[in-house]
Amino acid sequence: MTTTPILITGGTGTLGSHAVPLLRAAGRTVRVLSRRDREDADGVEYVTGDLMTGEGIDAALSGVDTVLHLAGGPKGDDEATRTLVRAARAADVRHLVYISVIGADRVPLAWLRTKLDSERAIADSGIPWTTLRAAQFHDLTLTMIEKLTKLPVLPIPGGLRLQPVDSAEVAARLVELTLGEPAGLVPDMAGPEVFDIAELAGPYLELRGARGRLRLPVRIPGKAGKAYRAGANLTLEGAERGKRTWGEFLAERV
């Protein structure tokens, strides 16, 4: 087993819960950054640190040559990434791997701008890097559909399409990239199918034995709406495709 640890931010989240055991199975020592104290378990070392304040980050990077940066949230990702980059550069990290979102450079939403700014901070850091942009995960898509189908009518944003991908497959791809050489911006990863909201909701309601909902066409306003209608959040050609379908995911989860 290689003793030099790989530091994972966001190691307790959706992607991290898949990536950590895969890295362990590959014989790598894993160190997970957490904002709360956790006891080491299953050969994984947990270290406490806060990417927003920088507290504990230098210590977390001690002896690390590779970082898998999975931590993210609705805001502040760019600041957290810049904090990580500064500390990683000082620690002489040799490979920084980042998960971003398809459309980060094309859809004008504030949270996507933080993803793009994070990408740029990493690319400009001087640290060898790899960035993977992925589509929306099945898990997050399910959360969205659950909320929408609780409404009296089902909102159908005109022109909005999604190509949800399985988080376990994205994690496996990230682990492959982490164990490889720095590759810059690699091909996007998307799901095997493209759906509108009605097509996503239909099989969910069927599996729940629920009645169909009246559909309410709505329009996403502004530049973001125009970008979504143009498919700026999709990669229809040149993407690496996951294999697990929306229907297969639902059959196991609903």
PDB file of C-alpha atoms in Angstrom:
ATOM      1  CA  MET A   1       0.000   0.000   0.000  1.00  0.00           C
ATOM      2  CA  THR A   2       1.246   3.471  -0.918  1.00  0.00           C
ATOM      3  CA  THR A   3       1.766   5.321   2.343  1.00  0.00           C
ATOM      4  CA  THR A   4       1.617   8.886   1.019  1.00  0.00           C
ATOM      5  CA  PRO A   5      -1.950   9.975   1.838  1.00  0.00           C
ATOM      6  CA  ILE A   6      -4.467  11.369  -0.590  1.00  0.00           C
ATOM      7  CA  LEU A   7      -6.437  14.215   0.983  1.00  0.00           C
ATOM      8  CA  ILE A   8     -10.134  14.287   0.125  1.00  0.00           C
ATOM      9  CA  THR A   9     -12.283  17.326   0.815  1.00  0.00           C
ATOM     10  CA  GLY A  10     -15.986  16.522   0.943  1.00  0.00           C
ATOM     11  CA  GLY A  11     -15.067  12.934   1.719  1.00  0.00           C
ATOM     12  CA  THR A  12     -18.207  12.357   3.788  1.00  0.00           C
ATOM     13  CA  GLY A  13     -20.596  13.592   1.098  1.00  0.00           C
ATOM     14  CA  THR A  14     -22.334  11.881  -1.808  1.00  0.00           C
ATOM     15  CA  LEU A  15     -19.254  11.530  -4.009  1.00  0.00           C
ATOM     16  CA  GLY A  16     -16.862  11.036  -1.120  1.00  0.00           C
ATOM     17  CA  SER A  17     -18.812   8.098   0.270  1.00  0.00           C
ATOM     18  CA  HIS A  18     -18.149   6.296  -3.018  1.00  0.00           C
ATOM     19  CA  ALA A  19     -14.612   7.555  -3.640  1.00  0.00           C
ATOM     20  CA  VAL A  20     -13.086   6.780  -0.246  1.00  0.00           C
ATOM     21  CA  PRO A  21     -13.615   2.986  -0.349  1.00  0.00           C
ATOM     22  CA  LEU A  22     -12.480   2.868  -3.980  1.00  0.00           C
ATOM     23  CA  LEU A  23      -9.208   4.584  -3.113  1.00  0.00           C
ATOM     24  CA  ARG A  24      -8.753   2.265  -0.153  1.00  0.00           C
ATOM     25  CA  ALA A  25      -9.377  -0.741  -2.393  1.00  0.00           C
ATOM     26  CA  ALA A  26      -6.717   0.607  -4.751  1.00  0.00           C
ATOM     27  CA  GLY A  27      -4.225   0.454  -1.887  1.00  0.00           C
ATOM     28  CA  ARG A  28      -4.017   4.167  -1.160  1.00  0.00           C
ATOM     29  CA  THR A  29      -3.865   5.816   2.237  1.00  0.00           C
ATOM     30  CA  VAL A  30      -6.810   8.195   2.595  1.00  0.00           C
ATOM     31  CA  ARG A  31      -7.113  11.325   4.708  1.00  0.00           C
ATOM     32  CA  VAL A  32     -10.508  13.017   4.838  1.00  0.00           C
ATOM     33  CA  LEU A  33     -10.962  16.677   5.711  1.00  0.00           C
ATOM     34  CA  SER A  34     -13.963  17.274   7.944  1.00  0.00           C
ATOM     35  CA  ARG A  35     -15.317  20.357   9.690  1.00  0.00           C
ATOM     36  CA  ARG A  36     -16.196  18.226  12.713  1.00  0.00           C
ATOM     37  CA  ASP A  37     -14.079  15.845  14.765  1.00  0.00           C
ATOM     38  CA  ARG A  38     -14.418  12.240  13.679  1.00  0.00           C
ATOM     39  CA  GLU A  39     -12.679   9.102  14.842  1.00  0.00           C
ATOM     40  CA  ASP A  40     -10.479   7.276  12.342  1.00  0.00           C
ATOM     41  CA  ALA A  41     -12.229   4.207  10.957  1.00  0.00           C
ATOM     42  CA  ASP A  42     -11.737   1.522   8.293  1.00  0.00           C
ATOM     43  CA  GLY A  43      -8.213   2.683   7.633  1.00  0.00           C
ATOM     44  CA  VAL A  44      -9.303   6.260   6.930  1.00  0.00           C
ATOM     45  CA  GLU A  45      -7.752   9.175   8.818  1.00  0.00           C
ATOM     46  CA  TYR A  46     -10.048  12.109   9.572  1.00  0.00           C
ATOM     47  CA  VAL A  47      -8.592  15.577  10.083  1.00  0.00           C
ATOM     48  CA  THR A  48     -10.444  18.693  11.150  1.00  0.00           C
ATOM     49  CA  GLY A  49     -10.289  21.853   9.097  1.00  0.00           C
ATOM     50  CA  ASP A  50     -12.367  24.634   7.594  1.00  0.00           C
ATOM     51  CA  LEU A  51     -11.831  25.713   3.991  1.00  0.00           C
ATOM     52  CA  MET A  52     -13.707  28.964   4.532  1.00  0.00           C
ATOM     53  CA  THR A  53     -11.434  30.161   7.342  1.00  0.00           C
ATOM     54  CA  GLY A  54      -8.309  28.186   6.494  1.00  0.00           C
ATOM     55  CA  GLU A  55      -8.126  26.750   9.996  1.00  0.00           C
ATOM     56  CA  GLY A  56      -6.426  23.338  10.029  1.00  0.00           C
ATOM     57  CA  ILE A  57      -5.804  23.206   6.277  1.00  0.00           C
ATOM     58  CA  ASP A  58      -2.003  23.432   6.434  1.00  0.00           C
ATOM     59  CA  ALA A  59      -1.887  20.536   8.891  1.00  0.00           C
ATOM     60  CA  ALA A  60      -4.323  18.513   6.774  1.00  0.00           C
ATOM     61  CA  LEU A  61      -1.997  18.846   3.782  1.00  0.00           C
ATOM     62  CA  SER A  62       1.134  17.779   5.631  1.00  0.00           C
ATOM     63  CA  GLY A  63       2.809  14.970   3.702  1.00  0.00           C
ATOM     64  CA  VAL A  64       0.131  14.961   0.988  1.00  0.00           C
ATOM     65  CA  ASP A  65       1.017  14.878  -2.699  1.00  0.00           C
ATOM     66  CA  THR A  66      -2.497  14.455  -4.180  1.00  0.00           C
ATOM     67  CA  VAL A  67      -5.758  16.218  -3.315  1.00  0.00           C
ATOM     68  CA  LEU A  68      -9.241  15.224  -4.478  1.00  0.00           C
ATOM     69  CA  HIS A  69     -11.396  18.320  -3.990  1.00  0.00           C
ATOM     70  CA  LEU A  70     -15.055  17.292  -3.710  1.00  0.00           C
ATOM     71  CA  ALA A  71     -16.310  19.764  -1.102  1.00  0.00           C
ATOM     72  CA  GLY A  72     -18.973  22.121  -2.357  1.00  0.00           C
ATOM     73  CA  GLY A  73     -22.080  24.025  -1.394  1.00  0.00           C
ATOM     74  CA  PRO A  74     -24.600  26.586  -2.618  1.00  0.00           C
ATOM     75  CA  LYS A  75     -22.157  29.462  -2.112  1.00  0.00           C
ATOM     76  CA  GLY A  76     -18.544  30.170  -1.243  1.00  0.00           C
ATOM     77  CA  ASP A  77     -16.968  27.397  -3.306  1.00  0.00           C
ATOM     78  CA  ASP A  78     -14.605  29.840  -4.992  1.00  0.00           C
ATOM     79  CA  GLU A  79     -13.309  31.202  -1.680  1.00  0.00           C
ATOM     80  CA  ALA A  80     -12.912  27.694  -0.258  1.00  0.00           C
ATOM     81  CA  THR A  81     -11.017  26.589  -3.352  1.00  0.00           C
ATOM     82  CA  ARG A  82      -8.691  29.567  -3.235  1.00  0.00           C
ATOM     83  CA  THR A  83      -7.932  28.745   0.410  1.00  0.00           C
ATOM     84  CA  LEU A  84      -7.152  25.162  -0.554  1.00  0.00           C
ATOM     85  CA  VAL A  85      -5.006  26.231  -3.505  1.00  0.00           C
ATOM     86  CA  ARG A  86      -2.877  28.556  -1.395  1.00  0.00           C
ATOM     87  CA  ALA A  87      -2.226  25.847   1.184  1.00  0.00           C
ATOM     88  CA  ALA A  88      -1.670  23.133  -1.435  1.00  0.00           C
ATOM     89  CA  ARG A  89       0.874  25.268  -3.248  1.00  0.00           C
ATOM     90  CA  ALA A  90       2.765  25.853  -0.014  1.00  0.00           C
ATOM     91  CA  ALA A  91       2.649  22.113   0.717  1.00  0.00           C
ATOM     92  CA  ASP A  92       4.093  21.280  -2.725  1.00  0.00           C
ATOM     93  CA  VAL A  93       1.072  19.216  -3.755  1.00  0.00           C
ATOM     94  CA  ARG A  94       1.734  17.481  -7.074  1.00  0.00           C
ATOM     95  CA  HIS A  95      -1.815  16.813  -8.283  1.00  0.00           C
ATOM     96  CA  LEU A  96      -5.084  18.599  -7.518  1.00  0.00           C
ATOM     97  CA  VAL A  97      -8.269  16.960  -8.831  1.00  0.00           C
ATOM     98  CA  TYR A  98     -11.522  18.945  -8.906  1.00  0.00           C
ATOM     99  CA  ILE A  99     -15.168  18.096  -9.603  1.00  0.00           C
ATOM    100  CA  SER A 100     -17.088  20.827 -11.403  1.00  0.00           C
ATOM    101  CA  VAL A 101     -20.408  21.079 -13.226  1.00  0.00           C
ATOM    102  CA  ILE A 102     -21.309  20.908 -16.908  1.00  0.00           C
ATOM    103  CA  GLY A 103     -22.288  24.389 -18.010  1.00  0.00           C
ATOM    104  CA  ALA A 104     -20.100  26.196 -15.477  1.00  0.00           C
ATOM    105  CA  ASP A 105     -18.694  28.247 -18.340  1.00  0.00           C
ATOM    106  CA  ARG A 106     -22.006  28.659 -20.200  1.00  0.00           C
ATOM    107  CA  VAL A 107     -24.918  29.124 -17.772  1.00  0.00           C
ATOM    108  CA  PRO A 108     -24.958  32.554 -16.055  1.00  0.00           C
ATOM    109  CA  LEU A 109     -26.002  31.551 -12.552  1.00  0.00           C
ATOM    110  CA  ALA A 110     -24.178  32.747  -9.434  1.00  0.00           C
ATOM    111  CA  TRP A 111     -23.438  29.277  -8.032  1.00  0.00           C
ATOM    112  CA  LEU A 112     -22.084  28.127 -11.401  1.00  0.00           C
ATOM    113  CA  ARG A 113     -19.859  31.187 -11.541  1.00  0.00           C
ATOM    114  CA  THR A 114     -18.295  30.054  -8.257  1.00  0.00           C
ATOM    115  CA  LYS A 115     -17.570  26.691  -9.897  1.00  0.00           C
ATOM    116  CA  LEU A 116     -15.934  28.404 -12.865  1.00  0.00           C
ATOM    117  CA  ASP A 117     -13.935  30.691 -10.593  1.00  0.00           C
ATOM    118  CA  SER A 118     -12.802  27.595  -8.680  1.00  0.00           C
ATOM    119  CA  GLU A 119     -11.716  25.960 -11.937  1.00  0.00           C
ATOM    120  CA  ARG A 120      -9.706  29.050 -12.837  1.00  0.00           C
ATOM    121  CA  ALA A 121      -8.089  29.275  -9.404  1.00  0.00           C
ATOM    122  CA  ILE A 122      -6.883  25.700  -9.776  1.00  0.00           C
ATOM    123  CA  ALA A 123      -5.755  26.101 -13.384  1.00  0.00           C
ATOM    124  CA  ASP A 124      -3.804  29.263 -12.504  1.00  0.00           C
ATOM    125  CA  SER A 125      -2.289  27.835  -9.311  1.00  0.00           C
ATOM    126  CA  GLY A 126       0.860  26.363 -10.786  1.00  0.00           C
ATOM    127  CA  ILE A 127      -0.133  22.988  -9.298  1.00  0.00           C
ATOM    128  CA  PRO A 128      -0.602  20.168 -11.830  1.00  0.00           C
ATOM    129  CA  TRP A 129      -4.349  19.643 -12.035  1.00  0.00           C
ATOM    130  CA  THR A 130      -7.288  17.685 -13.396  1.00  0.00           C
ATOM    131  CA  THR A 131     -10.887  18.932 -13.605  1.00  0.00           C
ATOM    132  CA  LEU A 132     -13.954  16.858 -14.429  1.00  0.00           C
ATOM    133  CA  ARG A 133     -17.283  18.526 -15.147  1.00  0.00           C
ATOM    134  CA  ALA A 134     -20.270  16.288 -14.418  1.00  0.00           C
ATOM    135  CA  ALA A 135     -24.006  16.481 -15.000  1.00  0.00           C
ATOM    136  CA  GLN A 136     -26.544  16.582 -12.176  1.00  0.00           C
ATOM    137  CA  PHE A 137     -26.474  13.401 -10.092  1.00  0.00           C
ATOM    138  CA  HIS A 138     -29.425  11.022  -9.946  1.00  0.00           C
ATOM    139  CA  ASP A 139     -29.543  11.653  -6.184  1.00  0.00           C
ATOM    140  CA  LEU A 140     -30.042  15.408  -6.570  1.00  0.00           C
ATOM    141  CA  THR A 141     -32.446  14.941  -9.446  1.00  0.00           C
ATOM    142  CA  LEU A 142     -34.581  12.665  -7.246  1.00  0.00           C
ATOM    143  CA  THR A 143     -34.658  15.293  -4.482  1.00  0.00           C
ATOM    144  CA  MET A 144     -35.843  17.878  -7.006  1.00  0.00           C
ATOM    145  CA  ILE A 145     -38.532  15.591  -8.445  1.00  0.00           C
ATOM    146  CA  GLU A 146     -39.773  14.665  -4.963  1.00  0.00           C
ATOM    147  CA  LYS A 147     -40.286  18.338  -4.167  1.00  0.00           C
ATOM    148  CA  LEU A 148     -41.917  19.196  -7.497  1.00  0.00           C
ATOM    149  CA  THR A 149     -44.372  16.308  -7.390  1.00  0.00           C
ATOM    150  CA  LYS A 150     -45.641  17.393  -3.972  1.00  0.00           C
ATOM    151  CA  LEU A 151     -47.033  20.558  -5.545  1.00  0.00           C
ATOM    152  CA  PRO A 152     -50.677  20.716  -6.692  1.00  0.00           C
ATOM    153  CA  VAL A 153     -49.457  21.053 -10.293  1.00  0.00           C
ATOM    154  CA  LEU A 154     -46.184  19.989 -11.884  1.00  0.00           C
ATOM    155  CA  PRO A 155     -44.139  22.963 -13.146  1.00  0.00           C
ATOM    156  CA  ILE A 156     -42.582  22.250 -16.556  1.00  0.00           C
ATOM    157  CA  PRO A 157     -39.860  24.798 -17.368  1.00  0.00           C
ATOM    158  CA  GLY A 158     -39.967  25.198 -21.124  1.00  0.00           C
ATOM    159  CA  GLY A 159     -36.870  23.908 -22.886  1.00  0.00           C
ATOM    160  CA  LEU A 160     -35.159  22.707 -19.700  1.00  0.00           C
ATOM    161  CA  ARG A 161     -33.525  19.311 -20.142  1.00  0.00           C
ATOM    162  CA  LEU A 162     -31.289  17.315 -17.811  1.00  0.00           C
ATOM    163  CA  GLN A 163     -28.974  14.360 -18.372  1.00  0.00           C
ATOM    164  CA  PRO A 164     -28.623  12.949 -14.841  1.00  0.00           C
ATOM    165  CA  VAL A 165     -25.662  10.711 -14.067  1.00  0.00           C
ATOM    166  CA  ASP A 166     -25.008   8.179 -11.343  1.00  0.00           C
ATOM    167  CA  SER A 167     -22.841   9.546  -8.533  1.00  0.00           C
ATOM    168  CA  ALA A 168     -21.068   6.197  -8.037  1.00  0.00           C
ATOM    169  CA  GLU A 169     -19.967   6.221 -11.669  1.00  0.00           C
ATOM    170  CA  VAL A 170     -18.707   9.796 -11.367  1.00  0.00           C
ATOM    171  CA  ALA A 171     -16.798   8.837  -8.222  1.00  0.00           C
ATOM    172  CA  ALA A 172     -15.197   5.893 -10.012  1.00  0.00           C
ATOM    173  CA  ARG A 173     -14.084   8.195 -12.824  1.00  0.00           C
ATOM    174  CA  LEU A 174     -12.676  10.694 -10.315  1.00  0.00           C
ATOM    175  CA  VAL A 175     -10.711   7.951  -8.558  1.00  0.00           C
ATOM    176  CA  GLU A 176      -9.302   6.854 -11.911  1.00  0.00           C
ATOM    177  CA  LEU A 177      -8.225  10.445 -12.589  1.00  0.00           C
ATOM    178  CA  THR A 178      -6.817  10.868  -9.081  1.00  0.00           C
ATOM    179  CA  LEU A 179      -4.618   7.804  -9.459  1.00  0.00           C
ATOM    180  CA  GLY A 180      -3.468   8.933 -12.887  1.00  0.00           C
ATOM    181  CA  GLU A 181      -1.328  11.793 -14.116  1.00  0.00           C
ATOM    182  CA  PRO A 182      -2.601  15.393 -14.168  1.00  0.00           C
ATOM    183  CA  ALA A 183      -4.692  15.798 -17.310  1.00  0.00           C
ATOM    184  CA  GLY A 184      -6.153  19.322 -17.229  1.00  0.00           C
ATOM    185  CA  LEU A 185      -9.791  19.670 -18.277  1.00  0.00           C
ATOM    186  CA  VAL A 186     -10.976  16.176 -19.229  1.00  0.00           C
ATOM    187  CA  PRO A 187     -14.147  15.269 -21.191  1.00  0.00           C
ATOM    188  CA  ASP A 188     -17.395  15.940 -19.356  1.00  0.00           C
ATOM    189  CA  MET A 189     -19.296  13.075 -17.725  1.00  0.00           C
ATOM    190  CA  ALA A 190     -23.038  12.857 -18.282  1.00  0.00           C
ATOM    191  CA  GLY A 191     -25.809  10.323 -17.954  1.00  0.00           C
ATOM    192  CA  PRO A 192     -26.926   8.010 -20.749  1.00  0.00           C
ATOM    193  CA  GLU A 193     -30.257   9.810 -21.371  1.00  0.00           C
ATOM    194  CA  VAL A 194     -31.647  13.335 -21.683  1.00  0.00           C
ATOM    195  CA  PHE A 195     -35.019  14.192 -20.110  1.00  0.00           C
ATOM    196  CA  ASP A 196     -37.339  17.101 -19.534  1.00  0.00           C
ATOM    197  CA  ILE A 197     -39.017  17.482 -16.126  1.00  0.00           C
ATOM    198  CA  ALA A 198     -42.169  15.625 -17.166  1.00  0.00           C
ATOM    199  CA  GLU A 199     -40.120  12.672 -18.409  1.00  0.00           C
ATOM    200  CA  LEU A 200     -38.231  12.549 -15.116  1.00  0.00           C
ATOM    201  CA  ALA A 201     -41.380  12.789 -13.016  1.00  0.00           C
ATOM    202  CA  GLY A 202     -43.421  10.210 -14.925  1.00  0.00           C
ATOM    203  CA  PRO A 203     -41.589   7.033 -13.860  1.00  0.00           C
ATOM    204  CA  TYR A 204     -41.188   8.366 -10.319  1.00  0.00           C
ATOM    205  CA  LEU A 205     -44.939   8.861  -9.943  1.00  0.00           C
ATOM    206  CA  GLU A 206     -45.609   5.465 -11.513  1.00  0.00           C
ATOM    207  CA  LEU A 207     -43.316   3.692  -9.059  1.00  0.00           C
ATOM    208  CA  ARG A 208     -44.984   5.522  -6.180  1.00  0.00           C
ATOM    209  CA  GLY A 209     -48.403   4.485  -7.437  1.00  0.00           C
ATOM    210  CA  ALA A 210     -49.316   8.159  -7.512  1.00  0.00           C
ATOM    211  CA  ARG A 211     -51.619   9.935  -9.894  1.00  0.00           C
ATOM    212  CA  GLY A 212     -50.174  12.089 -12.628  1.00  0.00           C
ATOM    213  CA  ARG A 213     -50.049  15.816 -11.964  1.00  0.00           C
ATOM    214  CA  LEU A 214     -51.554  18.593 -14.013  1.00  0.00           C
ATOM    215  CA  ARG A 215     -48.695  20.257 -15.841  1.00  0.00           C
ATOM    216  CA  LEU A 216     -48.015  23.961 -15.662  1.00  0.00           C
ATOM    217  CA  PRO A 217     -45.696  25.322 -18.358  1.00  0.00           C
ATOM    218  CA  VAL A 218     -43.364  27.941 -16.918  1.00  0.00           C
ATOM    219  CA  ARG A 219     -40.634  30.027 -18.433  1.00  0.00           C
ATOM    220  CA  ILE A 220     -37.195  30.457 -16.847  1.00  0.00           C
ATOM    221  CA  PRO A 221     -36.515  34.185 -17.194  1.00  0.00           C
ATOM    222  CA  GLY A 222     -33.411  36.077 -18.207  1.00  0.00           C
ATOM    223  CA  LYS A 223     -30.072  34.981 -19.568  1.00  0.00           C
ATOM    224  CA  ALA A 224     -30.078  31.801 -17.486  1.00  0.00           C
ATOM    225  CA  GLY A 225     -33.379  30.732 -19.032  1.00  0.00           C
ATOM    226  CA  LYS A 226     -32.041  31.421 -22.506  1.00  0.00           C
ATOM    227  CA  ALA A 227     -28.941  29.342 -21.743  1.00  0.00           C
ATOM    228  CA  TYR A 228     -30.983  26.408 -20.428  1.00  0.00           C
ATOM    229  CA  ARG A 229     -33.299  26.497 -23.446  1.00  0.00           C
ATOM    230  CA  ALA A 230     -30.218  26.384 -25.659  1.00  0.00           C
ATOM    231  CA  GLY A 231     -28.958  23.306 -23.811  1.00  0.00           C
ATOM    232  CA  ALA A 232     -25.946  25.043 -22.280  1.00  0.00           C
ATOM    233  CA  ASN A 233     -26.158  22.678 -19.293  1.00  0.00           C
ATOM    234  CA  LEU A 234     -25.820  19.623 -21.569  1.00  0.00           C
ATOM    235  CA  THR A 235     -22.930  17.924 -23.330  1.00  0.00           C
ATOM    236  CA  LEU A 236     -24.565  15.962 -26.116  1.00  0.00           C
ATOM    237  CA  GLU A 237     -21.371  15.144 -27.992  1.00  0.00           C
ATOM    238  CA  GLY A 238     -17.916  14.237 -26.714  1.00  0.00           C
ATOM    239  CA  ALA A 239     -18.954  13.432 -23.148  1.00  0.00           C
ATOM    240  CA  GLU A 240     -18.089  10.284 -21.288  1.00  0.00           C
ATOM    241  CA  ARG A 241     -21.385   8.538 -20.609  1.00  0.00           C
ATOM    242  CA  GLY A 242     -22.442   6.802 -17.443  1.00  0.00           C
ATOM    243  CA  LYS A 243     -24.322   3.522 -17.882  1.00  0.00           C
ATOM    244  CA  ARG A 244     -26.827   3.503 -15.028  1.00  0.00           C
ATOM    245  CA  THR A 245     -30.131   4.900 -16.218  1.00  0.00           C
ATOM    246  CA  TRP A 246     -32.644   7.070 -14.386  1.00  0.00           C
ATOM    247  CA  GLY A 247     -35.113   4.184 -14.429  1.00  0.00           C
ATOM    248  CA  GLU A 248     -32.595   1.762 -12.903  1.00  0.00           C
ATOM    249  CA  PHE A 249     -31.741   4.266 -10.187  1.00  0.00           C
ATOM    250  CA  LEU A 250     -35.401   4.870  -9.362  1.00  0.00           C
ATOM    251  CA  ALA A 251     -36.161   1.168  -9.195  1.00  0.00           C
ATOM    252  CA  GLU A 252     -33.649   0.817  -6.369  1.00  0.00           C
ATOM    253  CA  ARG A 253     -34.470   4.016  -4.511  1.00  0.00           C
ATOM    254  CA  VAL A 254     -38.221   4.520  -4.697  1.00  0.00           C
TER     255      VAL A 254
END
